[in-house]
Amino acid sequence: INDEAAHTFTRPSARSFIERNNAGAAYVYFNYGMHWMLNVLVKGDENGFVLIRALEPRKGIERMKKRRGLNDVTRLCSGPGKLTQALGITNRHHELDLCSDPRHCFARNTKTSADVVADKRIGITRSAHYPWRFTLRGSPFVSRAVRLEGGAPATPLRGRFRRSLGLH
C-alpha cells in the first residue's frame, strides 16, 4: 500500500519493528515534540500500524481526569495525544504486547457486533484520502464526527484487523 503518511513509508526503524515484533505490539513515538502516539502492529495480508485515535474510558477514569486536568469524560481520550496523556503512555510502553496480557488490552473479543463506520483520515495531509479512520457510529468519544455521508461499513478491513490481533 502506497501510504505516504505511514511511518513505514519513510522510517526504516518502523519497518524493522514489524519484522521483529508480533501483531498486537505497541509502536509508540513522539509526535511534533509534544505528544506520544500509540499504534498497534497489525500483521496479515498487509503489515503495518493502526493509530489508536480515541477510546471510550471505562476504568481508571479518575486517574485519567487527573492526568488530563479536566472532568469531561467524552474529552479524556478523544484524540491520539489526549488518549496517551490520559493513559500515561510514553516510550516505556514501546513494544508492549497489547493483546496477551489483560492488564494492557483495551480491545476485547465480543459476541456483539459494533456499528463501525469508515471515514477519511484526519490530522494528515499525505494519503489523507484513504477511508481508514474507523469509529463507532455516533460515538461522542471521538475528536471529530464522521464526515462521510452515513459512513461506509468497515467490515472488510475490520475483519482482517480483528483476525490479525486474534480477536475473531
CSV table of C-alpha atoms in Angstrom, one decimal:
chain,number,residue,atom,x,y,z
A,1,ILE,CA,0.0,0.0,0.0
A,2,ASN,CA,1.4,3.3,-1.0
A,3,ASP,CA,0.6,5.2,2.2
A,4,GLU,CA,2.9,8.3,2.4
A,5,ALA,CA,1.5,9.1,5.9
A,6,ALA,CA,2.7,5.8,7.4
A,7,HIS,CA,5.9,5.6,9.4
A,8,THR,CA,6.8,2.5,7.4
A,9,PHE,CA,6.9,4.7,4.3
A,10,THR,CA,9.9,6.8,5.4
A,11,ARG,CA,11.3,5.2,8.5
A,12,PRO,CA,13.5,2.0,8.3
A,13,SER,CA,13.2,1.6,12.0
A,14,ALA,CA,9.4,1.2,11.7
A,15,ARG,CA,9.9,-1.5,9.0
A,16,SER,CA,12.3,-3.4,11.2
A,17,PHE,CA,9.9,-3.1,14.2
A,18,ILE,CA,7.4,-5.0,12.1
A,19,GLU,CA,9.9,-7.7,11.3
A,20,ARG,CA,10.9,-8.3,15.0
A,21,ASN,CA,7.5,-8.0,16.7
A,22,ASN,CA,4.2,-9.9,16.8
A,23,ALA,CA,0.8,-8.5,15.9
A,24,GLY,CA,-0.6,-6.5,18.9
A,25,ALA,CA,2.7,-4.9,19.8
A,26,ALA,CA,2.6,-1.2,20.8
A,27,TYR,CA,4.5,1.1,18.4
A,28,VAL,CA,4.9,4.4,20.4
A,29,TYR,CA,6.5,7.5,19.1
A,30,PHE,CA,6.8,11.2,20.0
A,31,ASN,CA,5.0,13.5,17.5
A,32,TYR,CA,5.9,17.1,16.8
A,33,GLY,CA,7.8,17.2,20.1
A,34,MET,CA,4.5,17.3,22.0
A,35,HIS,CA,2.5,14.1,22.1
A,36,TRP,CA,3.1,10.4,22.4
A,37,MET,CA,1.2,8.4,19.7
A,38,LEU,CA,0.1,4.8,20.3
A,39,ASN,CA,-0.1,2.5,17.3
A,40,VAL,CA,-0.9,-1.2,17.3
A,41,LEU,CA,1.1,-3.5,15.0
A,42,VAL,CA,-1.2,-5.4,12.5
A,43,LYS,CA,0.0,-8.4,10.5
A,44,GLY,CA,-1.8,-10.3,7.8
A,45,ASP,CA,-2.3,-9.7,4.1
A,46,GLU,CA,-0.8,-6.2,4.7
A,47,ASN,CA,1.5,-5.4,7.7
A,48,GLY,CA,1.5,-2.0,9.4
A,49,PHE,CA,0.3,0.1,12.2
A,50,VAL,CA,-3.1,1.3,13.3
A,51,LEU,CA,-3.0,4.6,15.2
A,52,ILE,CA,-5.3,4.5,18.2
A,53,ARG,CA,-7.0,7.9,17.9
A,54,ALA,CA,-9.6,7.6,20.7
A,55,LEU,CA,-11.4,5.3,23.1
A,56,GLU,CA,-14.3,5.3,25.5
A,57,PRO,CA,-12.9,5.4,29.1
A,58,ARG,CA,-14.5,2.7,31.2
A,59,LYS,CA,-11.9,2.1,34.0
A,60,GLY,CA,-9.4,4.4,35.7
A,61,ILE,CA,-11.5,7.4,34.9
A,62,GLU,CA,-10.5,9.4,38.0
A,63,ARG,CA,-6.8,8.8,37.2
A,64,MET,CA,-7.4,9.9,33.6
A,65,LYS,CA,-9.1,13.1,34.8
A,66,LYS,CA,-6.1,14.0,36.9
A,67,ARG,CA,-3.6,13.3,34.1
A,68,ARG,CA,-5.6,15.5,31.7
A,69,GLY,CA,-6.7,18.1,34.2
A,70,LEU,CA,-10.4,18.0,33.1
A,71,ASN,CA,-13.6,16.4,34.1
A,72,ASP,CA,-15.4,15.9,30.7
A,73,VAL,CA,-15.3,12.1,30.2
A,74,THR,CA,-16.1,12.4,26.5
A,75,ARG,CA,-12.9,14.6,26.0
A,76,LEU,CA,-10.5,12.5,28.1
A,77,CYS,CA,-9.3,10.3,25.2
A,78,SER,CA,-10.9,12.0,22.2
A,79,GLY,CA,-7.7,12.3,20.2
A,80,PRO,CA,-4.4,10.4,19.9
A,81,GLY,CA,-2.4,12.8,22.1
A,82,LYS,CA,-5.2,13.1,24.6
A,83,LEU,CA,-5.5,9.4,24.8
A,84,THR,CA,-1.8,8.7,25.5
A,85,GLN,CA,-1.8,11.5,28.1
A,86,ALA,CA,-4.9,10.1,29.9
A,87,LEU,CA,-3.5,6.6,29.9
A,88,GLY,CA,0.0,7.7,30.9
A,89,ILE,CA,1.5,6.2,27.7
A,90,THR,CA,5.2,7.1,26.9
A,91,ASN,CA,8.1,5.5,25.2
A,92,ARG,CA,8.4,3.0,28.0
A,93,HIS,CA,5.3,1.3,26.5
A,94,HIS,CA,7.0,0.8,23.1
A,95,GLU,CA,6.9,-2.9,22.1
A,96,LEU,CA,4.5,-3.7,24.9
A,97,ASP,CA,2.2,-6.7,24.0
A,98,LEU,CA,-1.3,-5.2,24.0
A,99,CYS,CA,-3.2,-8.4,23.3
A,100,SER,CA,-1.8,-11.2,25.6
A,101,ASP,CA,-1.9,-9.5,29.0
A,102,PRO,CA,-5.4,-8.5,30.0
A,103,ARG,CA,-4.0,-5.6,32.1
A,104,HIS,CA,-2.8,-3.9,28.8
A,105,CYS,CA,-5.6,-4.9,26.5
A,106,PHE,CA,-8.3,-2.4,25.7
A,107,ALA,CA,-9.8,-4.4,22.8
A,108,ARG,CA,-11.8,-7.4,23.8
A,109,ASN,CA,-13.4,-10.2,21.9
A,110,THR,CA,-17.1,-9.7,22.0
A,111,LYS,CA,-20.1,-11.5,20.6
A,112,THR,CA,-22.0,-8.3,19.9
A,113,SER,CA,-21.3,-6.6,16.7
A,114,ALA,CA,-20.5,-2.9,16.8
A,115,ASP,CA,-21.7,-0.4,14.2
A,116,VAL,CA,-18.2,0.5,12.9
A,117,VAL,CA,-18.0,3.1,10.1
A,118,ALA,CA,-15.1,4.3,7.9
A,119,ASP,CA,-14.2,7.9,7.3
A,120,LYS,CA,-11.4,9.8,5.6
A,121,ARG,CA,-8.4,10.2,7.9
A,122,ILE,CA,-7.8,13.5,9.7
A,123,GLY,CA,-4.8,15.4,11.0
A,124,ILE,CA,-2.6,14.5,8.0
A,125,THR,CA,-2.0,15.9,4.5
A,126,ARG,CA,-0.4,13.0,2.7
A,127,SER,CA,-2.6,10.0,1.8
A,128,ALA,CA,-5.5,11.6,3.7
A,129,HIS,CA,-8.0,10.4,1.1
A,130,TYR,CA,-7.9,6.8,2.3
A,131,PRO,CA,-11.1,5.9,4.3
A,132,TRP,CA,-9.0,4.4,7.1
A,133,ARG,CA,-10.4,6.2,10.1
A,134,PHE,CA,-12.7,3.7,11.9
A,135,THR,CA,-15.1,4.7,14.6
A,136,LEU,CA,-18.3,3.6,16.2
A,137,ARG,CA,-21.3,5.4,14.6
A,138,GLY,CA,-22.4,8.3,16.7
A,139,SER,CA,-19.7,7.9,19.4
A,140,PRO,CA,-19.3,11.1,21.5
A,141,PHE,CA,-15.7,9.9,22.4
A,142,VAL,CA,-14.0,10.8,19.1
A,143,SER,CA,-12.3,14.1,18.2
A,144,ARG,CA,-14.5,14.9,15.2
A,145,ALA,CA,-17.7,13.4,14.0
A,146,VAL,CA,-17.7,11.2,10.9
A,147,ARG,CA,-17.8,13.4,7.8
A,148,LEU,CA,-18.8,10.9,5.1
A,149,GLU,CA,-22.5,10.7,4.3
A,150,GLY,CA,-23.7,8.0,6.7
A,151,GLY,CA,-20.2,6.4,6.9
A,152,ALA,CA,-19.2,3.3,4.9
A,153,PRO,CA,-19.4,0.0,6.6
A,154,ALA,CA,-15.9,-1.1,7.7
A,155,THR,CA,-16.3,-4.8,7.7
A,156,PRO,CA,-13.6,-6.0,5.2
A,157,LEU,CA,-10.7,-4.2,6.9
A,158,ARG,CA,-12.2,-4.6,10.3
A,159,GLY,CA,-12.4,-8.3,9.9
A,160,ARG,CA,-8.8,-8.6,8.8
A,161,PHE,CA,-7.7,-6.3,11.5
A,162,ARG,CA,-9.6,-8.3,14.2
A,163,ARG,CA,-8.2,-11.6,12.9
A,164,SER,CA,-4.6,-10.3,12.9
A,165,LEU,CA,-5.0,-9.5,16.5
A,166,GLY,CA,-6.6,-12.8,17.3
A,167,LEU,CA,-10.0,-11.2,18.0
A,168,HIS,CA,-12.1,-13.4,15.8
